[in-house]
Tab-separated table of C-alpha atoms in Angstrom:
chain	number	residue	atom	x	y	z
A	1	UNK	CA	97.030	84.429	81.817
A	2	UNK	CA	97.386	88.176	82.924
A	3	UNK	CA	100.852	90.000	83.102
A	4	UNK	CA	99.696	93.353	83.015
A	5	UNK	CA	97.397	96.024	83.398
A	6	UNK	CA	96.322	99.061	82.185
A	7	UNK	CA	95.988	102.270	83.549
A	8	UNK	CA	95.127	106.004	82.320
A	9	UNK	CA	95.832	108.176	85.944
A	10	UNK	CA	96.119	112.091	84.996
A	11	UNK	CA	96.310	111.228	81.172
A	12	UNK	CA	99.406	108.954	81.105
A	13	UNK	CA	99.417	105.480	81.011
A	14	UNK	CA	100.901	103.640	83.669
A	15	UNK	CA	101.195	99.914	82.646
A	16	UNK	CA	101.167	97.496	86.647
A	17	UNK	CA	102.407	94.023	86.750
A	18	UNK	CA	100.187	91.051	88.135
A	19	UNK	CA	101.303	88.197	90.107
A	20	UNK	CA	98.970	84.892	90.425
A	21	UNK	CA	99.336	83.759	94.021
A	22	UNK	CA	98.409	80.864	95.315
A	23	UNK	CA	95.903	81.670	98.574
A	24	UNK	CA	93.576	83.097	96.512
A	25	UNK	CA	93.405	81.879	93.008
A	26	UNK	CA	93.152	85.731	91.720
A	27	UNK	CA	95.472	87.964	90.317
A	28	UNK	CA	96.819	90.535	92.388
A	29	UNK	CA	99.038	93.631	91.936
A	30	UNK	CA	102.264	94.003	92.375
A	31	UNK	CA	102.761	97.236	93.547
A	32	UNK	CA	106.202	96.657	94.905
A	33	UNK	CA	108.247	99.202	92.162
A	34	UNK	CA	106.052	102.121	93.676
A	35	UNK	CA	108.411	102.163	97.072
A	36	UNK	CA	111.919	101.541	95.458
A	37	UNK	CA	110.885	105.457	94.279
A	38	UNK	CA	108.480	108.268	93.350
A	39	UNK	CA	105.974	108.185	90.514
A	40	UNK	CA	105.034	111.845	88.689
A	41	UNK	CA	103.003	112.509	86.335
A	42	UNK	CA	104.468	115.664	83.886
A	43	UNK	CA	102.101	117.576	85.328
A	44	UNK	CA	103.566	117.150	88.696
A	45	UNK	CA	101.435	114.500	90.722
A	46	UNK	CA	102.607	111.982	93.127
A	47	UNK	CA	101.383	108.511	91.693
A	48	UNK	CA	101.422	106.231	95.027
A	49	UNK	CA	99.231	103.626	96.106
A	50	UNK	CA	96.065	104.206	98.473
A	51	UNK	CA	97.313	101.973	101.670
A	52	UNK	CA	100.120	104.015	101.982
A	53	UNK	CA	101.025	106.025	105.059
A	54	UNK	CA	99.263	109.963	104.904
A	55	UNK	CA	101.782	112.317	104.213
A	56	UNK	CA	102.027	115.509	107.160
A	57	UNK	CA	99.828	118.066	104.589
A	58	UNK	CA	96.499	114.975	104.517
A	59	UNK	CA	93.102	115.606	105.270
A	60	UNK	CA	90.875	113.249	106.832
A	61	UNK	CA	87.680	113.237	103.770
A	62	UNK	CA	86.255	112.847	108.090
A	63	UNK	CA	85.829	113.655	110.986
A	64	UNK	CA	88.416	110.530	111.719
A	65	UNK	CA	92.582	110.445	111.524
A	66	UNK	CA	93.440	110.373	107.985
A	67	UNK	CA	96.461	107.881	108.676
A	68	UNK	CA	96.408	106.708	104.975
A	69	UNK	CA	96.532	108.132	101.694
A	70	UNK	CA	93.247	106.430	100.474
A	71	UNK	CA	90.768	108.072	103.414
A	72	UNK	CA	92.849	111.537	102.243
A	73	UNK	CA	90.799	114.419	101.053
A	74	UNK	CA	93.430	114.751	97.653
A	75	UNK	CA	94.118	111.712	96.944
A	76	UNK	CA	91.386	110.029	94.132
A	77	UNK	CA	91.454	107.217	92.821
A	78	UNK	CA	92.776	106.256	89.457
A	79	UNK	CA	89.961	103.582	87.801
A	80	UNK	CA	88.199	101.575	90.596
A	81	UNK	CA	89.671	97.821	91.877
A	82	UNK	CA	92.802	99.125	92.091
A	83	UNK	CA	94.745	101.028	94.655
A	84	UNK	CA	96.342	103.013	93.225
A	85	UNK	CA	95.559	107.341	92.711
A	86	UNK	CA	97.239	110.244	92.540
A	87	UNK	CA	97.641	112.892	94.891
A	88	UNK	CA	96.127	116.208	93.682
A	89	UNK	CA	97.530	118.522	96.975
A	90	UNK	CA	99.272	121.474	95.510
A	91	UNK	CA	101.572	120.887	98.521
A	92	UNK	CA	102.651	117.864	97.431
A	93	UNK	CA	103.777	118.293	93.544
A	94	UNK	CA	106.974	118.466	92.816
A	95	UNK	CA	107.583	117.470	96.171
A	96	UNK	CA	110.175	114.661	95.605
A	97	UNK	CA	110.947	112.697	99.105
A	98	UNK	CA	114.656	113.433	99.402
A	99	UNK	CA	116.743	109.571	99.416
A	100	UNK	CA	115.048	107.871	97.304
A	101	UNK	CA	115.852	108.132	92.978
A	102	UNK	CA	112.378	109.657	91.067
A	103	UNK	CA	110.646	108.901	87.618
A	104	UNK	CA	107.630	111.542	86.175
A	105	UNK	CA	106.542	109.758	83.216
């Protein structure tokens, strides 16, 4: 039984909890903690889920508008088969959002 997955993100190890989805019968990553507070690496890069709404600094990789982080040219996926990545936009480094707790890993 898989309880978590480990990823190295911007030089640091992240442990992401997983749960068994009864509908698909697969283990899926639980990103719920990302909605409670921001996580930053010690290098100041924001760790986020690719499906998050794109910020005002987002720049699309193609011709379509940037609606989520996954299509932003600054988004760097942490590993294959995960939705976790790092925002490499210099305008977002150490740019902690107001109203949320922040955690540096």
